[in-house]
């Protein structure tokens, strides 16, 4: 851990995010009161945050994102292995990365906490097309939840819209055959959800996805869930709430550095809330490749 003296900050804002534009003035005031010279850049299209970070990060002590997890991922991809730390200010709907890092959900409070915070490094999952994720990638329920949550519902209900969609997808019990190769070893499961997780905690630690998941151990964790009935689904949910990962025929856990997942039939696929081409995932871990700002004392 190290404290960063932020005097010049690059703030990349996604105005299309749920709270991106609305929170900008308040966040800018936090930087101004702290005496930080802040360059504000707003994105105009997918991939723009990555381009801005590549072009301008070198002239600043830190790069901050104000948007959703997709904006965070673009910036992390641009700065993979770079010494410039990234501060995640939540402005989207799920804000998975910010929640996992213990960052306040109020954008202004988040900015203040990060300016007085410290740095940590985490592993990053890299996809075949070069995209990265910090929290998790998955096939099945989590991706279906994202695919079936409308922009209007996200704007109106926030993360609750995801909860409703996830509950519906879980109770539908739509299953698939999963062929997973983990560090060269093949496995086959019947599943409703398969997640390659870097962080284990969801909703501030209320739910844990699997045992011993660490964001900086140089490994990724495959969590496979296979409920065959509504009763199984409720039992799994209760066990995840209790962080109980004892032997259960409806959940399986594997750990590795390179993971390849294929499904039959092809299903919805996502990485940190961004939908991908359906049916398969090929993921490799980049150990401690992302440098992030976190509130002091949280990690």
CSV table of C-alpha atoms in Angstrom, one decimal:
chain,number,residue,atom,x,y,z
A,1,UNK,CA,0.0,0.0,0.0
A,2,UNK,CA,1.2,3.5,-0.8
A,3,UNK,CA,-0.4,6.9,-0.4
A,4,UNK,CA,-0.5,9.0,-3.6
A,5,UNK,CA,-0.2,12.8,-3.5
A,6,UNK,CA,-2.7,13.6,-6.3
A,7,UNK,CA,-2.1,17.1,-7.6
A,8,UNK,CA,-3.0,16.6,-11.3
A,9,UNK,CA,-6.0,14.3,-12.0
A,10,UNK,CA,-7.6,13.1,-15.2
A,11,UNK,CA,-11.4,12.6,-14.7
A,12,UNK,CA,-13.0,10.5,-17.5
A,13,UNK,CA,-16.8,10.9,-17.4
A,14,UNK,CA,-19.3,8.8,-19.2
A,15,UNK,CA,-22.4,11.1,-19.5
A,16,UNK,CA,-24.5,8.2,-20.7
A,17,UNK,CA,-24.1,6.3,-17.4
A,18,UNK,CA,-26.9,6.4,-14.9
A,19,UNK,CA,-25.3,9.1,-12.7
A,20,UNK,CA,-22.4,10.2,-14.8
A,21,UNK,CA,-23.6,13.6,-15.9
A,22,UNK,CA,-25.7,14.4,-12.8
A,23,UNK,CA,-22.8,13.8,-10.4
A,24,UNK,CA,-20.1,15.7,-12.4
A,25,UNK,CA,-20.5,19.1,-10.7
A,26,UNK,CA,-20.3,17.7,-7.2
A,27,UNK,CA,-17.3,15.6,-8.0
A,28,UNK,CA,-15.5,18.5,-9.6
A,29,UNK,CA,-16.1,20.6,-6.5
A,30,UNK,CA,-14.5,17.9,-4.4
A,31,UNK,CA,-11.4,18.1,-6.6
A,32,UNK,CA,-11.3,21.9,-6.5
A,33,UNK,CA,-11.7,22.1,-2.7
A,34,UNK,CA,-8.8,19.6,-2.4
A,35,UNK,CA,-6.6,21.8,-4.5
A,36,UNK,CA,-6.4,19.2,-7.3
A,37,UNK,CA,-5.9,20.4,-10.9
A,38,UNK,CA,-8.5,18.3,-12.7
A,39,UNK,CA,-8.7,17.7,-16.4
A,40,UNK,CA,-12.3,16.6,-17.3
A,41,UNK,CA,-12.9,14.6,-20.4
A,42,UNK,CA,-16.4,13.2,-21.4
A,43,UNK,CA,-16.7,10.1,-23.5
A,44,UNK,CA,-18.7,10.1,-26.7
A,45,UNK,CA,-18.7,6.5,-27.7
A,46,UNK,CA,-17.7,3.0,-26.7
A,47,UNK,CA,-13.9,2.8,-26.6
A,48,UNK,CA,-13.5,6.5,-26.0
A,49,UNK,CA,-12.5,6.2,-22.4
A,50,UNK,CA,-9.6,3.8,-23.3
A,51,UNK,CA,-8.4,6.3,-26.0
A,52,UNK,CA,-8.5,9.2,-23.6
A,53,UNK,CA,-6.6,7.3,-20.9
A,54,UNK,CA,-3.9,6.1,-23.4
A,55,UNK,CA,-3.4,9.7,-24.7
A,56,UNK,CA,-3.5,11.7,-21.5
A,57,UNK,CA,-2.8,9.5,-18.4
A,58,UNK,CA,1.0,10.2,-18.5
A,59,UNK,CA,0.5,13.9,-17.7
A,60,UNK,CA,-1.5,13.2,-14.5
A,61,UNK,CA,-0.8,11.6,-11.1
A,62,UNK,CA,-4.0,9.6,-11.2
A,63,UNK,CA,-6.9,8.8,-13.5
A,64,UNK,CA,-10.5,8.8,-12.2
A,65,UNK,CA,-13.5,7.3,-13.9
A,66,UNK,CA,-17.1,8.6,-13.3
A,67,UNK,CA,-19.4,6.1,-15.0
A,68,UNK,CA,-20.2,2.4,-14.9
A,69,UNK,CA,-18.1,-0.7,-14.8
A,70,UNK,CA,-17.7,-0.6,-18.6
A,71,UNK,CA,-15.9,2.8,-18.3
A,72,UNK,CA,-13.7,1.3,-15.6
A,73,UNK,CA,-12.7,-1.6,-17.8
A,74,UNK,CA,-11.8,0.6,-20.8
A,75,UNK,CA,-9.4,2.6,-18.6
A,76,UNK,CA,-7.9,-0.4,-16.9
A,77,UNK,CA,-7.2,-1.9,-20.3
A,78,UNK,CA,-5.4,1.3,-21.4
A,79,UNK,CA,-3.3,1.3,-18.2
A,80,UNK,CA,-2.6,-2.4,-17.7
A,81,UNK,CA,0.7,-2.7,-16.0
A,82,UNK,CA,1.1,1.1,-15.8
A,83,UNK,CA,2.1,2.8,-12.6
A,84,UNK,CA,-0.7,5.5,-12.9
A,85,UNK,CA,-3.4,4.5,-10.4
A,86,UNK,CA,-7.1,4.5,-11.3
A,87,UNK,CA,-9.8,5.8,-8.9
A,88,UNK,CA,-13.3,4.4,-9.5
A,89,UNK,CA,-16.1,6.9,-8.8
A,90,UNK,CA,-19.4,5.0,-9.1
A,91,UNK,CA,-21.8,6.5,-11.6
A,92,UNK,CA,-23.4,3.5,-13.2
A,93,UNK,CA,-26.0,1.0,-12.1
A,94,UNK,CA,-24.2,-2.0,-10.7
A,95,UNK,CA,-20.9,-0.4,-9.8
A,96,UNK,CA,-19.5,-3.9,-9.1
A,97,UNK,CA,-15.9,-2.8,-9.0
A,98,UNK,CA,-16.5,0.2,-6.7
A,99,UNK,CA,-18.5,-2.0,-4.3
A,100,UNK,CA,-15.9,-4.7,-4.3
A,101,UNK,CA,-13.2,-2.1,-3.4
A,102,UNK,CA,-15.2,-0.7,-0.5
A,103,UNK,CA,-15.6,2.7,-2.3
A,104,UNK,CA,-18.7,4.8,-1.1
A,105,UNK,CA,-21.6,4.8,-3.5
A,106,UNK,CA,-22.0,8.6,-3.3
A,107,UNK,CA,-19.9,10.0,-6.1
A,108,UNK,CA,-18.8,13.0,-4.1
A,109,UNK,CA,-17.9,10.9,-1.0
A,110,UNK,CA,-16.1,8.4,-3.2
A,111,UNK,CA,-14.0,11.2,-4.8
A,112,UNK,CA,-13.1,12.5,-1.3
A,113,UNK,CA,-12.2,9.1,0.0
A,114,UNK,CA,-10.0,8.2,-3.0
A,115,UNK,CA,-8.1,11.5,-2.9
A,116,UNK,CA,-7.2,10.7,0.7
A,117,UNK,CA,-6.7,7.0,-0.1
A,118,UNK,CA,-3.9,4.6,-0.9
A,119,UNK,CA,-3.1,2.3,-3.8
A,120,UNK,CA,-3.5,-1.5,-4.2
A,121,UNK,CA,-2.8,-3.8,-7.1
A,122,UNK,CA,-5.2,-6.5,-8.3
A,123,UNK,CA,-5.3,-9.3,-10.8
A,124,UNK,CA,-7.2,-8.7,-14.0
A,125,UNK,CA,-8.9,-11.2,-16.3
A,126,UNK,CA,-8.0,-10.8,-20.0
A,127,UNK,CA,-10.2,-12.0,-22.8
A,128,UNK,CA,-9.2,-13.2,-26.3
A,129,UNK,CA,-10.1,-9.9,-27.9
A,130,UNK,CA,-7.9,-7.9,-25.5
A,131,UNK,CA,-10.8,-6.7,-23.3
A,132,UNK,CA,-10.3,-7.0,-19.5
A,133,UNK,CA,-12.4,-7.4,-16.4
A,134,UNK,CA,-11.7,-6.8,-12.8
A,135,UNK,CA,-14.7,-8.3,-11.0
A,136,UNK,CA,-16.0,-11.3,-13.0
A,137,UNK,CA,-17.0,-12.8,-16.3
A,138,UNK,CA,-19.8,-15.2,-16.7
A,139,UNK,CA,-22.2,-17.3,-18.7
A,140,UNK,CA,-25.8,-18.0,-17.8
A,141,UNK,CA,-27.9,-16.2,-15.1
A,142,UNK,CA,-25.6,-13.2,-14.5
A,143,UNK,CA,-25.4,-12.5,-18.2
A,144,UNK,CA,-29.1,-13.1,-18.8
A,145,UNK,CA,-29.8,-10.6,-16.0
A,146,UNK,CA,-27.8,-7.9,-17.8
A,147,UNK,CA,-29.3,-8.8,-21.2
A,148,UNK,CA,-32.9,-8.6,-19.9
A,149,UNK,CA,-32.6,-5.4,-17.9
A,150,UNK,CA,-33.7,-2.4,-19.9
A,151,UNK,CA,-32.0,1.0,-19.9
A,152,UNK,CA,-35.2,2.5,-18.6
A,153,UNK,CA,-35.4,0.1,-15.7
A,154,UNK,CA,-31.8,0.8,-14.7
A,155,UNK,CA,-32.4,4.5,-14.8
A,156,UNK,CA,-35.5,4.2,-12.7
A,157,UNK,CA,-34.7,1.5,-10.2
A,158,UNK,CA,-30.9,1.2,-10.2
A,159,UNK,CA,-29.4,-2.0,-8.9
A,160,UNK,CA,-32.9,-3.2,-7.9
A,161,UNK,CA,-33.6,-3.7,-11.6
A,162,UNK,CA,-30.7,-6.2,-11.8
A,163,UNK,CA,-32.0,-8.0,-8.6
A,164,UNK,CA,-35.4,-8.5,-10.2
A,165,UNK,CA,-34.0,-9.7,-13.5
A,166,UNK,CA,-31.6,-12.1,-11.7
A,167,UNK,CA,-34.3,-13.6,-9.6
A,168,UNK,CA,-36.4,-14.3,-12.6
A,169,UNK,CA,-33.5,-15.8,-14.5
A,170,UNK,CA,-32.6,-18.0,-11.5
A,171,UNK,CA,-36.2,-19.3,-11.0
A,172,UNK,CA,-36.4,-20.1,-14.8
A,173,UNK,CA,-33.7,-22.8,-14.2
A,174,UNK,CA,-32.5,-22.6,-17.8
A,175,UNK,CA,-29.6,-25.0,-17.9
A,176,UNK,CA,-26.8,-25.8,-20.4
A,177,UNK,CA,-23.9,-28.2,-20.8
A,178,UNK,CA,-20.7,-26.5,-19.7
A,179,UNK,CA,-17.3,-27.7,-20.9
A,180,UNK,CA,-14.7,-26.0,-18.8
A,181,UNK,CA,-10.9,-26.4,-19.3
A,182,UNK,CA,-9.0,-25.0,-16.4
A,183,UNK,CA,-5.2,-24.9,-16.8
A,184,UNK,CA,-5.5,-27.7,-19.4
A,185,UNK,CA,-7.7,-30.0,-17.4
A,186,UNK,CA,-11.2,-30.6,-18.9
A,187,UNK,CA,-14.4,-30.7,-16.8
A,188,UNK,CA,-18.0,-31.1,-17.8
A,189,UNK,CA,-21.0,-29.8,-15.8
A,190,UNK,CA,-24.8,-29.3,-16.2
A,191,UNK,CA,-25.2,-25.7,-15.1
A,192,UNK,CA,-27.4,-22.6,-15.0
A,193,UNK,CA,-24.5,-20.2,-14.3
A,194,UNK,CA,-20.7,-20.3,-14.6
A,195,UNK,CA,-18.7,-17.3,-13.3
A,196,UNK,CA,-15.0,-16.7,-13.6
A,197,UNK,CA,-14.5,-14.5,-10.5
A,198,UNK,CA,-11.7,-12.3,-9.4
A,199,UNK,CA,-13.6,-10.8,-6.5
A,200,UNK,CA,-15.8,-13.0,-4.3
A,201,UNK,CA,-18.0,-10.4,-2.5
A,202,UNK,CA,-21.2,-9.1,-4.0
A,203,UNK,CA,-23.4,-6.3,-2.6
A,204,UNK,CA,-20.8,-5.2,0.0
A,205,UNK,CA,-20.0,-8.7,1.1
A,206,UNK,CA,-23.7,-9.8,1.7
A,207,UNK,CA,-23.2,-12.6,-0.8
A,208,UNK,CA,-20.0,-14.5,-1.4
A,209,UNK,CA,-19.6,-16.3,-4.7
A,210,UNK,CA,-17.1,-19.0,-3.6
A,211,UNK,CA,-14.5,-19.9,-1.0
A,212,UNK,CA,-11.2,-18.1,-0.7
A,213,UNK,CA,-11.6,-15.8,-3.7
A,214,UNK,CA,-8.8,-13.2,-3.7
A,215,UNK,CA,-8.3,-10.4,-6.2
A,216,UNK,CA,-4.5,-10.5,-5.9
A,217,UNK,CA,-3.5,-14.1,-5.7
A,218,UNK,CA,-2.6,-14.5,-9.4
A,219,UNK,CA,-5.5,-16.9,-9.9
A,220,UNK,CA,-9.1,-16.8,-11.1
A,221,UNK,CA,-12.0,-18.8,-9.6
A,222,UNK,CA,-14.6,-20.7,-11.6
A,223,UNK,CA,-17.9,-20.9,-9.7
A,224,UNK,CA,-20.4,-23.3,-11.3
A,225,UNK,CA,-24.0,-23.4,-10.0
A,226,UNK,CA,-26.4,-26.2,-11.1
A,227,UNK,CA,-29.8,-26.0,-9.3
A,228,UNK,CA,-32.2,-28.6,-10.8
A,229,UNK,CA,-35.2,-27.3,-8.9
A,230,UNK,CA,-36.6,-24.1,-7.3
A,231,UNK,CA,-35.7,-25.7,-3.9
A,232,UNK,CA,-32.1,-26.2,-5.1
A,233,UNK,CA,-32.0,-22.5,-6.1
A,234,UNK,CA,-33.2,-21.3,-2.7
A,235,UNK,CA,-30.8,-23.6,-0.9
A,236,UNK,CA,-27.9,-22.2,-3.0
A,237,UNK,CA,-28.9,-18.7,-2.3
A,238,UNK,CA,-29.1,-19.3,1.4
A,239,UNK,CA,-25.7,-20.9,1.4
A,240,UNK,CA,-24.1,-18.0,-0.5
A,241,UNK,CA,-25.6,-15.6,2.0
A,242,UNK,CA,-24.2,-17.7,4.8
A,243,UNK,CA,-20.8,-18.1,3.0
A,244,UNK,CA,-21.3,-21.8,3.4
A,245,UNK,CA,-19.3,-23.7,0.7
A,246,UNK,CA,-19.4,-27.2,2.0
A,247,UNK,CA,-20.0,-30.1,-0.5
A,248,UNK,CA,-23.1,-29.6,-2.5
A,249,UNK,CA,-24.1,-31.4,-5.8
A,250,UNK,CA,-25.4,-28.1,-7.2
A,251,UNK,CA,-22.2,-26.0,-6.8
A,252,UNK,CA,-18.6,-26.6,-7.9
A,253,UNK,CA,-15.4,-24.5,-7.6
A,254,UNK,CA,-12.2,-24.6,-9.5
A,255,UNK,CA,-9.2,-22.3,-9.6
A,256,UNK,CA,-6.7,-21.6,-12.3
A,257,UNK,CA,-4.7,-19.1,-14.5
A,258,UNK,CA,-6.2,-20.0,-17.9
A,259,UNK,CA,-9.8,-20.9,-18.3
A,260,UNK,CA,-11.8,-21.8,-21.4
A,261,UNK,CA,-15.6,-22.2,-21.2
A,262,UNK,CA,-17.9,-23.4,-23.9
A,263,UNK,CA,-21.7,-24.0,-23.6
A,264,UNK,CA,-24.3,-26.0,-25.4
A,265,UNK,CA,-26.6,-24.4,-26.3
A,266,UNK,CA,-24.7,-21.1,-26.6
A,267,UNK,CA,-25.9,-18.6,-23.9
A,268,UNK,CA,-25.6,-15.0,-22.9
A,269,UNK,CA,-22.1,-14.0,-21.8
A,270,UNK,CA,-20.8,-11.0,-20.0
A,271,UNK,CA,-17.7,-9.4,-18.4
A,272,UNK,CA,-18.1,-6.8,-15.7
A,273,UNK,CA,-21.6,-6.0,-16.9
A,274,UNK,CA,-20.7,-5.8,-20.6
A,275,UNK,CA,-22.4,-8.3,-22.9
A,276,UNK,CA,-20.1,-10.4,-25.1
A,277,UNK,CA,-20.6,-12.7,-28.1
A,278,UNK,CA,-22.6,-15.7,-26.7
A,279,UNK,CA,-21.4,-19.2,-26.0
A,280,UNK,CA,-17.8,-19.2,-24.9
A,281,UNK,CA,-15.2,-17.5,-22.8
A,282,UNK,CA,-11.4,-17.8,-22.9
A,283,UNK,CA,-9.8,-16.0,-20.0
A,284,UNK,CA,-6.2,-15.6,-18.8
A,285,UNK,CA,-5.2,-13.9,-15.6
A,286,UNK,CA,-2.8,-10.9,-15.6
A,287,UNK,CA,-1.4,-11.0,-12.0
A,288,UNK,CA,-1.5,-7.7,-10.2
A,289,UNK,CA,-1.7,-5.8,-13.5
A,290,UNK,CA,-4.1,-3.1,-12.3
A,291,UNK,CA,-3.1,-0.4,-9.9
A,292,UNK,CA,-6.2,1.2,-8.1
A,293,UNK,CA,-6.9,3.8,-5.5
A,294,UNK,CA,-8.9,2.6,-2.5
A,295,UNK,CA,-10.2,4.4,0.6
A,296,UNK,CA,-7.5,4.2,3.3
A,297,UNK,CA,-7.7,1.2,5.5
A,298,UNK,CA,-10.1,-0.8,3.4
A,299,UNK,CA,-7.7,-3.5,2.1
